[in-house]
Short mmCIF file of C-alpha atoms in Angstrom, two decimals:
data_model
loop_
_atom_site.label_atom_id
_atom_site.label_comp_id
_atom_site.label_asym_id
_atom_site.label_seq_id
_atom_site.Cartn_x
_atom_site.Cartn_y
_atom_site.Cartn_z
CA UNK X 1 182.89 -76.15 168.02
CA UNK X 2 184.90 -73.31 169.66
CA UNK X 3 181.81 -71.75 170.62
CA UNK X 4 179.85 -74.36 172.02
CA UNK X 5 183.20 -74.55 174.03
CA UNK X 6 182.67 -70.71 175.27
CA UNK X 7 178.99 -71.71 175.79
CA UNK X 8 179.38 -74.81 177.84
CA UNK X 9 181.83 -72.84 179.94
CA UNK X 10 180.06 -69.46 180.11
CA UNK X 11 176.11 -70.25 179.24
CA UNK X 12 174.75 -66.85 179.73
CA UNK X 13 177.08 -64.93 176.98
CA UNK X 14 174.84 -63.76 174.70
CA UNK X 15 176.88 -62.28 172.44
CA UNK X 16 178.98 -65.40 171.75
CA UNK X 17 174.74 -67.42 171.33
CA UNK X 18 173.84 -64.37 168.93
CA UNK X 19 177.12 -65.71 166.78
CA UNK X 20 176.45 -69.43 166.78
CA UNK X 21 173.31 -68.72 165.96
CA UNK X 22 174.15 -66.60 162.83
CA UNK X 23 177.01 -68.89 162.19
CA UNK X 24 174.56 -71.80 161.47
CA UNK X 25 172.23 -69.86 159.88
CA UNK X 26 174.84 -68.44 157.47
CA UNK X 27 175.47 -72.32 156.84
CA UNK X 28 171.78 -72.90 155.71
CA UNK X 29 170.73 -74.41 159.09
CA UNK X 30 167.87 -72.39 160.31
CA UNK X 31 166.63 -75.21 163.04
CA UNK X 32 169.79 -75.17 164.63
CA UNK X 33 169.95 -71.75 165.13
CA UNK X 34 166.87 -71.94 166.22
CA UNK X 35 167.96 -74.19 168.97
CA UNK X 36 170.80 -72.38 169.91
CA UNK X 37 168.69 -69.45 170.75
CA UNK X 38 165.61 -71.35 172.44
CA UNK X 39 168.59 -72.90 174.91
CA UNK X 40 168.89 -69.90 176.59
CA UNK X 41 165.28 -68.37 176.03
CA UNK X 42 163.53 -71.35 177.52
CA UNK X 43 165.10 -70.99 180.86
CA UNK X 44 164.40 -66.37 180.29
CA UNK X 45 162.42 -65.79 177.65
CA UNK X 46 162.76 -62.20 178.40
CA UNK X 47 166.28 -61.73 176.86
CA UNK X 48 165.38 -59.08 174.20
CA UNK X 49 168.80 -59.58 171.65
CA UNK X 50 167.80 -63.44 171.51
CA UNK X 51 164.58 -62.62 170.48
CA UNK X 52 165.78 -59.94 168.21
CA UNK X 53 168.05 -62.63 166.74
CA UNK X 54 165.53 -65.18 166.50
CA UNK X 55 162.89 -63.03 164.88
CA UNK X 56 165.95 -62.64 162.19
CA UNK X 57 166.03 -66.56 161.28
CA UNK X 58 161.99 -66.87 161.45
CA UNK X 59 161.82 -64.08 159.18
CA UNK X 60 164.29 -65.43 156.91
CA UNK X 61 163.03 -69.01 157.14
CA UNK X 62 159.44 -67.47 156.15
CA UNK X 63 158.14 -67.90 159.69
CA UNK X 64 156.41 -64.23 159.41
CA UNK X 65 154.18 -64.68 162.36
CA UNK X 66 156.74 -65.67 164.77
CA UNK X 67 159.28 -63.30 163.38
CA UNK X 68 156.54 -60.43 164.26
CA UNK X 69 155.76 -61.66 167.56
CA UNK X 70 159.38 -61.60 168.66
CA UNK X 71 160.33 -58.18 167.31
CA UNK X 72 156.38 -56.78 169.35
CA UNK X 73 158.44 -58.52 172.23
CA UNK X 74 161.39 -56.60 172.03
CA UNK X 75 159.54 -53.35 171.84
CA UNK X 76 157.72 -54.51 175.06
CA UNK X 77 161.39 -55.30 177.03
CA UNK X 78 163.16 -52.30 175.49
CA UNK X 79 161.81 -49.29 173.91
CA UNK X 80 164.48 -47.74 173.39
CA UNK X 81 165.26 -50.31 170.25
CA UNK X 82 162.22 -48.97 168.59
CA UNK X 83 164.06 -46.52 166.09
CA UNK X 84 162.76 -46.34 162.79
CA UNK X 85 164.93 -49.65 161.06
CA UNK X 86 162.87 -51.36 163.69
CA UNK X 87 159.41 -50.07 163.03
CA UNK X 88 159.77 -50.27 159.39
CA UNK X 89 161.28 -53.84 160.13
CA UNK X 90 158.26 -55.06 162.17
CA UNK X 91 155.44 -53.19 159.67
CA UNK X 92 157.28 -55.58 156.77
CA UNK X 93 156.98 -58.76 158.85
CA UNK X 94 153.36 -58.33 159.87
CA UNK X 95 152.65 -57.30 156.51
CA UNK X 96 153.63 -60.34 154.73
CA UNK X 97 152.47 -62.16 158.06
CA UNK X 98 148.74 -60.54 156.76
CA UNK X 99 148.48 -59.70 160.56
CA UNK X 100 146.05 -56.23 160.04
CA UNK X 101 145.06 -56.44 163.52
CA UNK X 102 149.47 -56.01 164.36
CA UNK X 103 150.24 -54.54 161.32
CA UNK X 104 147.65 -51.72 161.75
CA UNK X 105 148.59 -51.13 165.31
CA UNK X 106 152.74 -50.83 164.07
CA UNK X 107 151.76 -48.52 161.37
CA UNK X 108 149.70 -45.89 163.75
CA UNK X 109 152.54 -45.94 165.92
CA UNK X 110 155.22 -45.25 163.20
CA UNK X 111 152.73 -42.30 162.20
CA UNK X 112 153.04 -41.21 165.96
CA UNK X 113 156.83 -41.91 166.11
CA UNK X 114 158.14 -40.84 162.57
CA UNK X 115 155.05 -38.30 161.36
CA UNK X 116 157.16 -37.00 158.14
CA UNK X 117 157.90 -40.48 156.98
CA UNK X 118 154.68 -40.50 154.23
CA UNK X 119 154.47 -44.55 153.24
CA UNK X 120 153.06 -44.90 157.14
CA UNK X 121 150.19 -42.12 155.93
CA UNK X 122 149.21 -43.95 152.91
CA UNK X 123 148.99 -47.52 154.68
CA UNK X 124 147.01 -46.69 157.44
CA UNK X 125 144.74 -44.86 154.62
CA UNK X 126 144.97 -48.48 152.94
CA UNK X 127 143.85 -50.08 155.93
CA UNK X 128 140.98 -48.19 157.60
CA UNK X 129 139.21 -47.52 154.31
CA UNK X 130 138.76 -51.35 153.59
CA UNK X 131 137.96 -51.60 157.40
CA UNK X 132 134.94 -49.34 156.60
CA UNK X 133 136.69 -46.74 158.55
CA UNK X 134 136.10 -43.88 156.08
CA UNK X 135 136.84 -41.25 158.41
CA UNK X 136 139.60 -42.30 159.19
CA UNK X 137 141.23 -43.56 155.76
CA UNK X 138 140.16 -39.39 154.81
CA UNK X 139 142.60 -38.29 157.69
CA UNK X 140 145.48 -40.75 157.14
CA UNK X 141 145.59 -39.99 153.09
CA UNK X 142 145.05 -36.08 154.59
CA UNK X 143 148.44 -36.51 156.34
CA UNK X 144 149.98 -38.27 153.46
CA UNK X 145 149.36 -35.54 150.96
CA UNK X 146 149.86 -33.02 153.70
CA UNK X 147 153.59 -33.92 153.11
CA UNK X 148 153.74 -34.45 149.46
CA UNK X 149 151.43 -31.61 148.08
CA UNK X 150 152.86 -31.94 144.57
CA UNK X 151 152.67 -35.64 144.28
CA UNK X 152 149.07 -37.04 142.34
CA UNK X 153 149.03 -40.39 143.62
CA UNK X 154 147.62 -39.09 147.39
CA UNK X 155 145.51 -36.63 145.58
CA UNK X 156 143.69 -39.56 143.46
CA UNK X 157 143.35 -41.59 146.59
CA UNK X 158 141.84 -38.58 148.81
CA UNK X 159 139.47 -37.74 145.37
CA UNK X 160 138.15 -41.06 145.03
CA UNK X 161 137.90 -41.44 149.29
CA UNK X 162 135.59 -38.18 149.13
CA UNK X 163 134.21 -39.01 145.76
CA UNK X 164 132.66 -42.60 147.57
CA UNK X 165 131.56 -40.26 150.39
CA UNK X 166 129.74 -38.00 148.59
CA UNK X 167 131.84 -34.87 148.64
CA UNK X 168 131.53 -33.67 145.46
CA UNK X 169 133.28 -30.64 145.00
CA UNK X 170 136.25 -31.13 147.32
CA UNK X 171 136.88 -34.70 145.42
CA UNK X 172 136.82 -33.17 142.16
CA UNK X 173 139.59 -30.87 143.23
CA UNK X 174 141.78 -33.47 144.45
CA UNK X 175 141.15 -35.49 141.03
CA UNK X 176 141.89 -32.13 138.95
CA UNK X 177 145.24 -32.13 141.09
CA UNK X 178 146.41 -35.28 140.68
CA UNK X 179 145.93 -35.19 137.08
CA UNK X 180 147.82 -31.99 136.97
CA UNK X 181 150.70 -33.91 138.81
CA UNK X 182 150.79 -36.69 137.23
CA UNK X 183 149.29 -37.35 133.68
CA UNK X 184 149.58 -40.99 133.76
CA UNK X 185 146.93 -41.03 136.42
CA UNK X 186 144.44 -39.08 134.49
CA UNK X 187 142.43 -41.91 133.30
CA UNK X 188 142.01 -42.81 137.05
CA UNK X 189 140.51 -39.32 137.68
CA UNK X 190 138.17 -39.56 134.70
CA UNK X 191 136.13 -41.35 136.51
CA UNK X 192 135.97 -38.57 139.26
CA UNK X 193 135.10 -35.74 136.59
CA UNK X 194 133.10 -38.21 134.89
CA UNK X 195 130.70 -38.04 137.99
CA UNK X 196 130.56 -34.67 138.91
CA UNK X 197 129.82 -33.45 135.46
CA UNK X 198 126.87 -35.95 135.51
CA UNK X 199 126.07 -34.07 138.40
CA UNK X 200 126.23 -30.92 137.38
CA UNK X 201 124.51 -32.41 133.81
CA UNK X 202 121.49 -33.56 136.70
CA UNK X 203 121.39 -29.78 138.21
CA UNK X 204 120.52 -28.29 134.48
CA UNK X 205 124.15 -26.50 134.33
CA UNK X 206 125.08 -27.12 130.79
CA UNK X 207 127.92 -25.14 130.64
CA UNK X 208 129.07 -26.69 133.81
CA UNK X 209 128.57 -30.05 132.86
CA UNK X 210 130.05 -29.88 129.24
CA UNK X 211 133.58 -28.16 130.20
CA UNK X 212 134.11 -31.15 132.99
CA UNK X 213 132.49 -34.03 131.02
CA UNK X 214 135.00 -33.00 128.14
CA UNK X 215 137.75 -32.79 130.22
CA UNK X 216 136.74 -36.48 131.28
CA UNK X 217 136.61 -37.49 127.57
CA UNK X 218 140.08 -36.25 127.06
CA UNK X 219 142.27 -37.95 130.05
CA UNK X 220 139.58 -41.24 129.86
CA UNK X 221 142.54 -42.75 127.94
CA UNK X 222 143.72 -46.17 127.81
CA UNK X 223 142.39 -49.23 128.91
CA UNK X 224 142.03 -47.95 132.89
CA UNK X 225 139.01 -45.85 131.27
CA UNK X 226 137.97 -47.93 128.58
CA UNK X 227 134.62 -48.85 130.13
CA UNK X 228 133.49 -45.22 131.08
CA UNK X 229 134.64 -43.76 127.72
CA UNK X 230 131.70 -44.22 125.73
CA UNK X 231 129.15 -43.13 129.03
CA UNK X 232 131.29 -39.62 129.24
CA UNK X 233 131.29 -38.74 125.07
CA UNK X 234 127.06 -39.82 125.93
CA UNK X 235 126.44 -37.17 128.82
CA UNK X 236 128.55 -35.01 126.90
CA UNK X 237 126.78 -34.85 124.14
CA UNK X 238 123.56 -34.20 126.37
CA UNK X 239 124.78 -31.25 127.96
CA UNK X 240 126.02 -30.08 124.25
CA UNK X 241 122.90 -31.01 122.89
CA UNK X 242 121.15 -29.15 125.64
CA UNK X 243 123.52 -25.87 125.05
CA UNK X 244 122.25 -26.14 121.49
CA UNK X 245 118.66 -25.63 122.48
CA UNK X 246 120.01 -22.76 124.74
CA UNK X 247 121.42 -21.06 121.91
CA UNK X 248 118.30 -22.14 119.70
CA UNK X 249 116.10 -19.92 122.04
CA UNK X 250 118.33 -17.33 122.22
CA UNK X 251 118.39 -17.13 118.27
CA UNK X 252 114.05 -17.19 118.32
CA UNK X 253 114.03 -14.47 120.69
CA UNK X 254 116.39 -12.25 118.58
CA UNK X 255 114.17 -11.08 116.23
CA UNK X 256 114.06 -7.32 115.91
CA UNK X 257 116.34 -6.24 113.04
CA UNK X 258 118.55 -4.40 115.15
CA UNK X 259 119.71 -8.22 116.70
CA UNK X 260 120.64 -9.54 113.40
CA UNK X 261 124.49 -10.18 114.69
CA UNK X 262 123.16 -11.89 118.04
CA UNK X 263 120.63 -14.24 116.04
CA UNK X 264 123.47 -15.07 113.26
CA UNK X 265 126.13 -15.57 116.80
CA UNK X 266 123.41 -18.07 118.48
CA UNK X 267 122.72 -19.68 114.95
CA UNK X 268 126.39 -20.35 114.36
CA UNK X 269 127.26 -21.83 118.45
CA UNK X 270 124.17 -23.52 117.96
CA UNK X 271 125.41 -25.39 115.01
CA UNK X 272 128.41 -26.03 115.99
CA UNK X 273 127.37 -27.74 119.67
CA UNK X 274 124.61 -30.02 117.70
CA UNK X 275 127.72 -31.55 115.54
CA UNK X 276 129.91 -32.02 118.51
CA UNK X 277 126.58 -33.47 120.47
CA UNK X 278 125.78 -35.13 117.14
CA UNK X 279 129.57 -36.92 117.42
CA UNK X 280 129.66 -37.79 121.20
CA UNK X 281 125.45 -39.30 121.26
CA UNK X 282 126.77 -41.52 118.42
CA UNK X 283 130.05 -42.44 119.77
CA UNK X 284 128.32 -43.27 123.27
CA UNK X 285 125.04 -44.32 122.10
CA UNK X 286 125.41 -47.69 123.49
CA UNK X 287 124.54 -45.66 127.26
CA UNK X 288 120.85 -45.80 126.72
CA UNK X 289 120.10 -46.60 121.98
CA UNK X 290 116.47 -45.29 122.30
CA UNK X 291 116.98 -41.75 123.75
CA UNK X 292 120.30 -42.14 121.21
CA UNK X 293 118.16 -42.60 118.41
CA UNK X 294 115.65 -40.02 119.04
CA UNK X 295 118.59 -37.45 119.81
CA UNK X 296 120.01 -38.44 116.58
CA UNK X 297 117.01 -38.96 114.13
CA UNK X 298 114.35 -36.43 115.20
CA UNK X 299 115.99 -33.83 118.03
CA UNK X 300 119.04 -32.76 115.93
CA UNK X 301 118.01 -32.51 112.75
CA UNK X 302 114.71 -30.99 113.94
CA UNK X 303 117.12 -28.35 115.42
CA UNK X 304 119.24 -27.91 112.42
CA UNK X 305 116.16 -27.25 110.09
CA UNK X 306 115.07 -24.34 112.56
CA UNK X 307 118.82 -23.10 112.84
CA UNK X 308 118.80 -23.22 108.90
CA UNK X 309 115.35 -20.71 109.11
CA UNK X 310 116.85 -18.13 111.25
CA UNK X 311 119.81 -18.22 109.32
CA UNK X 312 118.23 -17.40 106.57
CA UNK X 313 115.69 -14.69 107.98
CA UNK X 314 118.75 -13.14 109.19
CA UNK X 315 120.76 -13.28 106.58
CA UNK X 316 123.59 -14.21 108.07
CA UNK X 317 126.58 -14.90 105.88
CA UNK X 318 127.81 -18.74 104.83
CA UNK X 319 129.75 -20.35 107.54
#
């Protein structure tokens, strides 16, 4: 009552309107705040405190919308209250407004504004990549791990950005470095390596293909990589398979009796790549059964039987 008093008698005091307001809204009435500050904006609606406080009580009453509109307003009447409370304030209420068109406008400018402050980065990544703006997502989550070289979470998001865009190699270094950072994000990556060793598997590069796809066996952990599992221990085993052959060639063409150790050398890697592809082809035959089968019941024993003949023209001693 004592400040409706003060009001009646002095209508444009502000500071005694910003206290009646928060007074009621202390007391669980939101509308009548609400009313207290409308008084005064009706006849100005260009007072930026009211509108600062009412933004308060809409934001608190759930009004997200409204509470984002008045805070843009206050920006627009006095810039210098745009410190970073208030653009982290007004990114929150457009947020949970889902205003992108507001929200993606408040975020750029808190980049501009407040460059070292890294969740503004990794939003604006957020929201141009599911605007199709894949350029631009790249340069955001570019900033973001810019400032936190060390952390994998910007790394994963940059690897899968380039990964979707076709950049191979450089997303295949940014999923090697985030699960270097971090190993709880490795069976995120998987997926990453998982590609580019299919690509490499594609380009005839056995050697290539086998180190990554095994790294992608061993962080595809968990059920983030359950689905992919079996497909990587598959491609794998191609690229060991194929490695085999490699070292079953290199075994036939060491024939003169002065190449006795390199035959015996290619007989025993030979061997052992046709169990390990022998282990992965039937742990991800699934992938494609009728190349599986052949692989399994004609290719490597076919192999074995001509790794057990040089062996034994050799002479090379029991492994």
């Amino acid at each position: 009552h004592s400040l409706h008093h003060v009001l009646t008698a002095d209508f444009g005091n502000n500071e005694v309107r910003i206290s009646l307001a928060r007074l009621f809204f202390t007391k669980g009435m939101a509308d009548s705040a609400l009313m207290v500050l409308d008084t005064a904006l009706n006849r100005n609606p260009n007072q930026a405190d009211l509108l600062d406080m009412r933004s308060r009580v809409n934001a608190a009453s759930g009004r997200f919308p409204l509470a984002g509109a008045d805070l843009a307003r206050v920006a627009e009447l006095d810039t210098g209250k745009v410190d970073s409370a208030f653009v982290f304030r007004i990114v929150n209420l457009f947020q949970r407004a889902a205003d992108t068109t507001n929200l993606l406008a408040w975020i750029r400018r808190g980049t501009e504004r407040f460059p070292s402050q890294t969740s503004y980065w990794y939003q604006l990544s957020s929201i141009l990549w599911a605007k199709n703006d894949s350029a631009g997502g790249v340069t955001a989550i570019r900033g973001y791990v810019r400032l936190l070289p060390n952390e994998g979470r910007g790394h994963l998001v940059l690897a899968s950005y380039l990964s979707a865009m076709g950049q191979g190699d450089s997303a295949l270094a940014h999923a090697m470095a985030a699960g270097q950072a971090d190993s709880t994000l490795r069976p995120l990556a998987a997926g990453i390596l998982f590609r580019a060793g299919a690509v490499r598997l594609q380009a005839q590069d056995y050697p290539g293909a086998a180190e990554l796809l095994q790294r992608a066996k061993d962080w595809a952990t968990g059920p983030a990589a359950a689905r992919i599992a079996p497909q990587i221990a598959y491609y794998l085993g191609l690229g060991q398979l194929q490695m085999a052959v490699a070292a079953d060639n290199e075994a036939q063409g060491a024939s003169d009796r002065s190449q006795v150790q390199a035959r015996c050398d290619a007989v025993r890697r030979g061997a052992d790549l046709l169990s390990q592809a022998e282990a992965n082809v039937t742990a991800g035959g699934r992938t494609n059964p009728d190349q599986a089968q052949q692989i399994l019941t004609q290719a490597i024993p076919a192999y074995r039987q001509r790794a057990q003949v040089f062996s034994r023209q050799a002479r090379c001693p029991a492994q």
